[in-house]
Tab-separated table of C-alpha atoms in Angstrom:
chain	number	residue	atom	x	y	z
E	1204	UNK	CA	0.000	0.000	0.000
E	1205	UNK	CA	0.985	3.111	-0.828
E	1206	UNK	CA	2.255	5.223	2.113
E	1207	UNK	CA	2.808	8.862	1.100
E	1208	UNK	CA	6.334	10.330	0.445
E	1209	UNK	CA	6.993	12.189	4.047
E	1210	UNK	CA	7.605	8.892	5.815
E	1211	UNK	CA	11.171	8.378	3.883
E	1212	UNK	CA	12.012	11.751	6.302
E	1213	UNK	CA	11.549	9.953	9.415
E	1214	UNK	CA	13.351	6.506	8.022
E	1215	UNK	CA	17.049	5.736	7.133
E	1216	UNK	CA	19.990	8.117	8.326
E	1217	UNK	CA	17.678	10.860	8.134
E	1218	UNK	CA	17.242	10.699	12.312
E	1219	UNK	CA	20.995	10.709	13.138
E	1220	UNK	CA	21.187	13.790	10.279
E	1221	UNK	CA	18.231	15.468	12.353
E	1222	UNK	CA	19.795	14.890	16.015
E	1223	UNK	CA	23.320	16.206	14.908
E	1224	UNK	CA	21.988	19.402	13.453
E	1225	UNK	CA	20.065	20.182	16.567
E	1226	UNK	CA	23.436	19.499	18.723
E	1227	UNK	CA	24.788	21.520	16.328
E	1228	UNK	CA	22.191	24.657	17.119
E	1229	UNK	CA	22.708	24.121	20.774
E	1230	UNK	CA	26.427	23.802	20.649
E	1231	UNK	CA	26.566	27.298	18.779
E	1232	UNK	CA	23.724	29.003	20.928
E	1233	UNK	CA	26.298	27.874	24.081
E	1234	UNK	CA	29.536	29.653	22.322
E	1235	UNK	CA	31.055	26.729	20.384
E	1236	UNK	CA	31.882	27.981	16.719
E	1237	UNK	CA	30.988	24.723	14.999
E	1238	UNK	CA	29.013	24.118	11.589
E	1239	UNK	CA	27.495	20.982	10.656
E	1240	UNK	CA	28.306	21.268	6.815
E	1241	UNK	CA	31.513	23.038	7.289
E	1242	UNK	CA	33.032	20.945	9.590
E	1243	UNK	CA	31.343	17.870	9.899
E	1244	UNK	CA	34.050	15.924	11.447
E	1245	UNK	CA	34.996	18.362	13.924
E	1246	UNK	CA	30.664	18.300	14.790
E	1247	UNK	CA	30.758	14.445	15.274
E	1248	UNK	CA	33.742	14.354	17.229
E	1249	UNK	CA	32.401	16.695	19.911
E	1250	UNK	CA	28.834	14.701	19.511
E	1251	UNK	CA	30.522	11.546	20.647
E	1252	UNK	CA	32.595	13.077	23.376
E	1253	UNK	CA	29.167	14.768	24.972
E	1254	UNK	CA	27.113	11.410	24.714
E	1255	UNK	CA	29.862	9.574	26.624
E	1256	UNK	CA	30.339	12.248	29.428
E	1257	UNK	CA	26.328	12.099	29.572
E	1258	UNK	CA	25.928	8.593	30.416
E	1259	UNK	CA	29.063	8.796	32.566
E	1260	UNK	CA	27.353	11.577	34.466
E	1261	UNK	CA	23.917	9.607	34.720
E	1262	UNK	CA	25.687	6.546	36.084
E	1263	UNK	CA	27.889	8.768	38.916
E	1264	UNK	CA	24.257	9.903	39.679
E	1265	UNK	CA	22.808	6.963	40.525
E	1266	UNK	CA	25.396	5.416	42.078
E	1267	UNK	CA	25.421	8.572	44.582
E	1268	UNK	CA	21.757	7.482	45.403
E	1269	UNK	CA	21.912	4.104	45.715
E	1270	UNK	CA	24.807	4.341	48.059
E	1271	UNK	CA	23.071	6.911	50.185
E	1272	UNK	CA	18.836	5.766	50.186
E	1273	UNK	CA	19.888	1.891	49.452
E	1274	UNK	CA	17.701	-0.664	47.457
E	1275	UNK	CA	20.091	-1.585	44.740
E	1276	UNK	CA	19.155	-5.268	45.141
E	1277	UNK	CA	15.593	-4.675	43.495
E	1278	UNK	CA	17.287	-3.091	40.598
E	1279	UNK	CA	19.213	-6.129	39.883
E	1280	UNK	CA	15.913	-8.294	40.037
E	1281	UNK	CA	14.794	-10.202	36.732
E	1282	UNK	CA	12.205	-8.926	34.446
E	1283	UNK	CA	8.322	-8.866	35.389
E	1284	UNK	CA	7.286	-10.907	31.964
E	1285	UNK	CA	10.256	-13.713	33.193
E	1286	UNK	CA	8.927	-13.382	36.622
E	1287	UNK	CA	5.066	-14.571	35.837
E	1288	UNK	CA	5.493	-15.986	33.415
E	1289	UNK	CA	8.069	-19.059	33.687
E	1290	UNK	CA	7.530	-21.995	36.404
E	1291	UNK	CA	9.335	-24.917	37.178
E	1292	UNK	CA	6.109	-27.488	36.692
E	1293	UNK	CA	6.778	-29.777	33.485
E	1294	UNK	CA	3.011	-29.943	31.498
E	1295	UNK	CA	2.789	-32.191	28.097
E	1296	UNK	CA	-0.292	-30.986	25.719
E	1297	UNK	CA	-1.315	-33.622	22.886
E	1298	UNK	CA	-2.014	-32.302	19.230
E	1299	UNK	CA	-5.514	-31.699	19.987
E	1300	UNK	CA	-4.816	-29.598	23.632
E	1301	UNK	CA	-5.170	-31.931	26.086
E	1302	UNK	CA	-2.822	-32.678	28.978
E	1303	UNK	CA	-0.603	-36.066	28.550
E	1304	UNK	CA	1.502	-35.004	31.553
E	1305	UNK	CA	1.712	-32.956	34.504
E	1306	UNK	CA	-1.321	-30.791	35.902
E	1307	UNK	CA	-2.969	-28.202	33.756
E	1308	UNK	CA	-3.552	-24.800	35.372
E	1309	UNK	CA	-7.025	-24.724	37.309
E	1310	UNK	CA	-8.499	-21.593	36.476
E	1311	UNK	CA	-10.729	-19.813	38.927
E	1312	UNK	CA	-14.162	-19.728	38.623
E	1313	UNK	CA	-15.719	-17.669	41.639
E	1314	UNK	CA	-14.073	-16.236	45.057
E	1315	UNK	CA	-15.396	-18.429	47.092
E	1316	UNK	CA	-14.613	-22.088	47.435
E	1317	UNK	CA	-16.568	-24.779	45.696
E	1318	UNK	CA	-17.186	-28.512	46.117
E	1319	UNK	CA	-16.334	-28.329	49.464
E	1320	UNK	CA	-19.053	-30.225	52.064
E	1321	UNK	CA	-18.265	-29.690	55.877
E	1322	UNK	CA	-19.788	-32.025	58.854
E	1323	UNK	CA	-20.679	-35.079	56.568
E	1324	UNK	CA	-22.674	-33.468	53.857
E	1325	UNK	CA	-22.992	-34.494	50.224
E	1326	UNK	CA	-24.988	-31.351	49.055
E	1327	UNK	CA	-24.387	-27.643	49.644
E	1328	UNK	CA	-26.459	-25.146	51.828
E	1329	UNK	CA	-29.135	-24.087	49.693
E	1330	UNK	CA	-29.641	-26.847	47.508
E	1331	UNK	CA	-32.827	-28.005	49.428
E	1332	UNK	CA	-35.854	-25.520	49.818
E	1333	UNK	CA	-39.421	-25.701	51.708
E	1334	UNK	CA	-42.032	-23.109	52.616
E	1335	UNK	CA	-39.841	-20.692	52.519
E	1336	UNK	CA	-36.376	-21.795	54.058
E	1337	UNK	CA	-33.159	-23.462	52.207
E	1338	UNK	CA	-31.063	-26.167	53.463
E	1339	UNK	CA	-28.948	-29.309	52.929
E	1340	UNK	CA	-31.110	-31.466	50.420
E	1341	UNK	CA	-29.042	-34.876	51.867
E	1342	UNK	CA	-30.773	-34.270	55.262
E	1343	UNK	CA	-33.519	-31.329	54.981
E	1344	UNK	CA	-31.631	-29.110	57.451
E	1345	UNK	CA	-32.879	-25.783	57.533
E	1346	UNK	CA	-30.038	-24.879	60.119
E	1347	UNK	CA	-26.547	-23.800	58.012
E	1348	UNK	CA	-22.936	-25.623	59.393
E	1349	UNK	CA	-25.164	-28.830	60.844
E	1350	UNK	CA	-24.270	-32.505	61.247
E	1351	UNK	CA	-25.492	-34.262	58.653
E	1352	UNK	CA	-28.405	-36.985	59.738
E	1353	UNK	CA	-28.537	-38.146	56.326
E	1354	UNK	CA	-32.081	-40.436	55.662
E	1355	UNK	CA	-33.014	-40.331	59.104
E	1356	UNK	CA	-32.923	-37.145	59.494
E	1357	UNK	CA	-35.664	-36.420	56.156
E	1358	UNK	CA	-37.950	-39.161	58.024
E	1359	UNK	CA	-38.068	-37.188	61.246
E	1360	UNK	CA	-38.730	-33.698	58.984
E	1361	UNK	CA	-41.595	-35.500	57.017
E	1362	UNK	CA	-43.147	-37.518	60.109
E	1363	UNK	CA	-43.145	-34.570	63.358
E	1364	UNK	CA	-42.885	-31.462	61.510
E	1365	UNK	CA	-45.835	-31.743	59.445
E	1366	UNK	CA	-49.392	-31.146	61.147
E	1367	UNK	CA	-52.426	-33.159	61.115
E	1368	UNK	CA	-55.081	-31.590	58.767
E	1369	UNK	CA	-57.978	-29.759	60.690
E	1370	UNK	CA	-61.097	-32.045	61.058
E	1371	UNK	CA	-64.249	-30.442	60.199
E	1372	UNK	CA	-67.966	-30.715	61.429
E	1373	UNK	CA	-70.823	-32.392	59.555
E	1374	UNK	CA	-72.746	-29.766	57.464
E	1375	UNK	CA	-75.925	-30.885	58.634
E	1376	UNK	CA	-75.213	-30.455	62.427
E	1377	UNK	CA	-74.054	-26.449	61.829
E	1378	UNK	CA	-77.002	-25.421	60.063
E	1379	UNK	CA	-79.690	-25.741	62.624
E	1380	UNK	CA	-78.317	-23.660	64.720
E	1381	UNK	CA	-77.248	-21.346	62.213
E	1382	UNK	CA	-80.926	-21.206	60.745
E	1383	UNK	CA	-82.284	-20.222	65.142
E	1384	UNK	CA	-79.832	-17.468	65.469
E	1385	UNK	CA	-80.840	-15.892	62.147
E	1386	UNK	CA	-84.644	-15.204	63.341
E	1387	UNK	CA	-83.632	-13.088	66.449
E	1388	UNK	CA	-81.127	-10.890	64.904
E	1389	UNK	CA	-84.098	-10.584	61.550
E	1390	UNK	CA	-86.341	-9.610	64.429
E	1391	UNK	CA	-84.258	-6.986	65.985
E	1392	UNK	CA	-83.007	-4.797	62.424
E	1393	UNK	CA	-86.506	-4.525	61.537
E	1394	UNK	CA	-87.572	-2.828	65.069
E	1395	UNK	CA	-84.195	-0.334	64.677
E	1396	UNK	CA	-85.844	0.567	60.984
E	1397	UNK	CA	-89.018	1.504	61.928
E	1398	UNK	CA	-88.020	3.718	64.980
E	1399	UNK	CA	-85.319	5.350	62.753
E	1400	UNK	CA	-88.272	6.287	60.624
E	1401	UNK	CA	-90.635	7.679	62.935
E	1402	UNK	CA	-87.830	9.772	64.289
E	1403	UNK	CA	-86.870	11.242	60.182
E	1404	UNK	CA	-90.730	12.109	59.798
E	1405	UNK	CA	-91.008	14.019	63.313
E	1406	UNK	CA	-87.180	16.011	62.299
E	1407	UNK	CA	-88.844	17.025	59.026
E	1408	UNK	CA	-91.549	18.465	60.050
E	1409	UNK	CA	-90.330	20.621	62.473
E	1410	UNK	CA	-87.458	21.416	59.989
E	1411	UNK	CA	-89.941	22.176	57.120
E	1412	UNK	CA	-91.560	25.387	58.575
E	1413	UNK	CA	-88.453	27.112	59.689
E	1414	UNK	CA	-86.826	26.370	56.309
E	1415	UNK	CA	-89.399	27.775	54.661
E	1416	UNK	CA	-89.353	31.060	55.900
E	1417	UNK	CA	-85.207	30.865	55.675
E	1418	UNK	CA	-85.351	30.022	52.189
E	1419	UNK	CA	-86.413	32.894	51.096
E	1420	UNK	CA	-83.985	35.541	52.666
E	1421	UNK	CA	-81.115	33.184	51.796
E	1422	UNK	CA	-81.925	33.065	47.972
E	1423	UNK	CA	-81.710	37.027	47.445
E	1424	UNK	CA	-78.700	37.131	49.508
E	1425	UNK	CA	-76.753	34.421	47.478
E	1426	UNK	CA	-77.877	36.220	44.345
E	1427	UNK	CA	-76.591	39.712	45.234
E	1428	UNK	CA	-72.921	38.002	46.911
E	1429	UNK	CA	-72.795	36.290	42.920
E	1430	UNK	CA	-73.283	39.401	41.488
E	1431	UNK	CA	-70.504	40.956	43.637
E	1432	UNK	CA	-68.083	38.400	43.133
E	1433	UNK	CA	-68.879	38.377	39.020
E	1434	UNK	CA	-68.239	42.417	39.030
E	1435	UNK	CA	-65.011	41.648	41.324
E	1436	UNK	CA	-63.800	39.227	38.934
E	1437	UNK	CA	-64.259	41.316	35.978
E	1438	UNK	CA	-62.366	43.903	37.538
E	1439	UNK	CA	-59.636	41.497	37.764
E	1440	UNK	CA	-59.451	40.261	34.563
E	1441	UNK	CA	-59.899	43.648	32.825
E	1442	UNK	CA	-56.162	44.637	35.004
E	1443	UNK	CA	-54.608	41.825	33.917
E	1444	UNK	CA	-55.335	42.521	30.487
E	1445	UNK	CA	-53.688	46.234	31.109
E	1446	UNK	CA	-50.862	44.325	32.844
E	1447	UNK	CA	-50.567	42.017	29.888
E	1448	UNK	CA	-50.710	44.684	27.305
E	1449	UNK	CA	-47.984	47.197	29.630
E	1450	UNK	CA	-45.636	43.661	29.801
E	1451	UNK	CA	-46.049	43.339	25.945
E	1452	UNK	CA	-44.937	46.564	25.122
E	1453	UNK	CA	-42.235	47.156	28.152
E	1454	UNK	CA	-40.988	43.508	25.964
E	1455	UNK	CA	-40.703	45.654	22.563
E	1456	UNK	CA	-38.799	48.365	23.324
E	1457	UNK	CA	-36.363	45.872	25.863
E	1458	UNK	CA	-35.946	43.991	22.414
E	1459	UNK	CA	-35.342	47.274	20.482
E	1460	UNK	CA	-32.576	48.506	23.017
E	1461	UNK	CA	-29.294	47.565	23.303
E	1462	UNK	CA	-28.120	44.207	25.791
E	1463	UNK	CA	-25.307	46.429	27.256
E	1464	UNK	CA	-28.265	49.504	27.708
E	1465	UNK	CA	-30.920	46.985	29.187
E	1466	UNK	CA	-32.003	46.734	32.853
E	1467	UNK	CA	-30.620	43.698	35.062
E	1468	UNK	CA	-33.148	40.626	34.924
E	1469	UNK	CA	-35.740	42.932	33.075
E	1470	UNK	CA	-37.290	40.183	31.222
E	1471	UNK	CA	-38.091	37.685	33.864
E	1472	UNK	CA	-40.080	37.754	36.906
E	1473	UNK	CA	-40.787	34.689	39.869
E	1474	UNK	CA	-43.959	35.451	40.633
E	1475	UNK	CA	-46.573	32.542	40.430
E	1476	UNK	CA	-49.523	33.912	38.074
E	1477	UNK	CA	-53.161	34.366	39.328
E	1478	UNK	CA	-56.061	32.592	38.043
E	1479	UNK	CA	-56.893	36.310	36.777
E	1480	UNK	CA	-53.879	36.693	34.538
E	1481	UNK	CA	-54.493	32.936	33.695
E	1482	UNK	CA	-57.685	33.925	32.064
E	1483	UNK	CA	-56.897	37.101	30.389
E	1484	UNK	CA	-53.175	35.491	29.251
E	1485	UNK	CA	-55.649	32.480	27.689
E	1486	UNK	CA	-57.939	35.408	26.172
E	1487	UNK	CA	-55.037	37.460	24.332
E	1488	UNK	CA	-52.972	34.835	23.080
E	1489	UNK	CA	-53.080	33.734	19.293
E	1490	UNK	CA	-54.088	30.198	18.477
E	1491	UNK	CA	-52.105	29.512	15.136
E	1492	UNK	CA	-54.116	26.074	14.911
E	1493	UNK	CA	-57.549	27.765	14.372
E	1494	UNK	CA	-58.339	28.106	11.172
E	1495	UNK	CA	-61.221	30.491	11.568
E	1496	UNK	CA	-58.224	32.592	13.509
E	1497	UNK	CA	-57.296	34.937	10.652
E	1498	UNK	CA	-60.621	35.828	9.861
E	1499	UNK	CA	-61.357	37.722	13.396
């Protein structure tokens, strides 16, 4: 595939050309009158000499720390990848994988130990589970880190845990007496309805007269408070529209001024709106899904 010409810059010779002419700059910019394509010998002879006295340096360096802080045993350590990687157990694998000798490496399935029954068990906790509660399904042992009992222990479960079902009565012995106590109690809701009545009759009457005469005074003053509270609301409404139409045109000449010119927070407020400027907002505002809306 076809790569582009600018990798042949970074390939080749063209690197060592690169880091000489840069040691070159910084050799000048320091006060050493040396040229890379006027003296080129004279450039890689002082290149050389600086690389040695470098690593030189860098190894008097660390020496001087390891001498003073200590540690130079984990430097001399083998790799990490030689480390984890290389044991001293001797596995043979067949053509198709499998292990001829030697043990093949378990790998780990879950953090907690498996296949692993304590006190006689052959089944795990929770393999067994009844009305509600789990246990060992070799002995039905609700209660976790219990001997085994093995079979005998499912026979006493099954034989004195379980109940005896309830017996129940014939069907003909409960309903005589059911059929006498439903006659009293018949008797006695029929006497509490009829002096419930006679009571309602003797409140109405008496309640009748004085209603009448009450009737009348409180019908023409709950028509004059319903007038009052229609003009009130009116009232209302008709402000909010005048609110509505100041808001509308404080909005226009906001929008006409300049941002820098225009009042702090000018064109918000945090006041909850009434049900009055609910009403007159629903009145003035333009519904673009009428069709009949252009025409009014």
């Amino acid at each position: 595939d076809y790569a582009g010409d600018n990798f042949v810059r970074i390939s080749g010779d063209t690197i060592n050309h690169a880091k000489s002419t840069m040691f070159a700059w910084d050799a000048a910019r320091k006060g050493l009158d040396v040229h890379m394509l006027a003296e080129p010998t004279k450039l890689e002879v002082l290149k050389s000499e600086f690389e040695v006295k470098k690593d030189e340096f860098k190894t008097e360096m660390n020496k001087g720390i390891l001498e003073k802080y200590g540690g130079e045993e984990h430097l001399q350590a083998p790799p990490r990848e030689l480390i984890f990687s290389q044991t001293e157990d001797y596995v043979e694998y067949s053509r198709h994988g499998k292990v001829l000798k030697g043990e093949e490496s378990s790998v780990v399935r879950s953090r907690y130990e498996e296949d692993i029954y304590p006190n006689n068990h052959k089944t795990v906790f929770g393999s067994w589970w009844k009305e509600g509660e789990w246990g060992y399904k070799c002995c039905h042992s609700t209660v976790i880190n219990s001997y085994c009992t093995g079979d005998a222990g499912k026979e006493i479960s099954s034989a004195t845990l379980t109940l005896p079902p309830k017996t129940q009565p014939p069907e003909a012995s409960d309903s005589e007496p059911e059929k006498a106590t439903e006659k009293p109690t018949k008797e006695k809701k029929d006497k509490k309805k009829k002096k419930r009545k006679k009571k309602k009759k003797k409140s109405s009457s008496s309640s009748s007269s004085s209603s009448s005469s009450s009737s009348s005074s409180s019908s023409s003053s709950s028509s004059s408070e319903s007038e009052d509270e229609e003009t009130k609301k009116k009232k209302k409404v008709a402000e909010a529209m005048k609110k509505l139409d100041d808001e509308e045109k404080r909005a226009e000449m906001y929008m006409k001024m300049d941002e820098r010119k225009r009042p702090y927070n000018s064109m918000s407020e945090t006041k909850a709106p009434t049900e009055e400027e609910l009403e007159a907002y629903y009145l003035k505002r333009q519904r673009t899904e009428d069709p009949m809306a252009k025409f009014l």
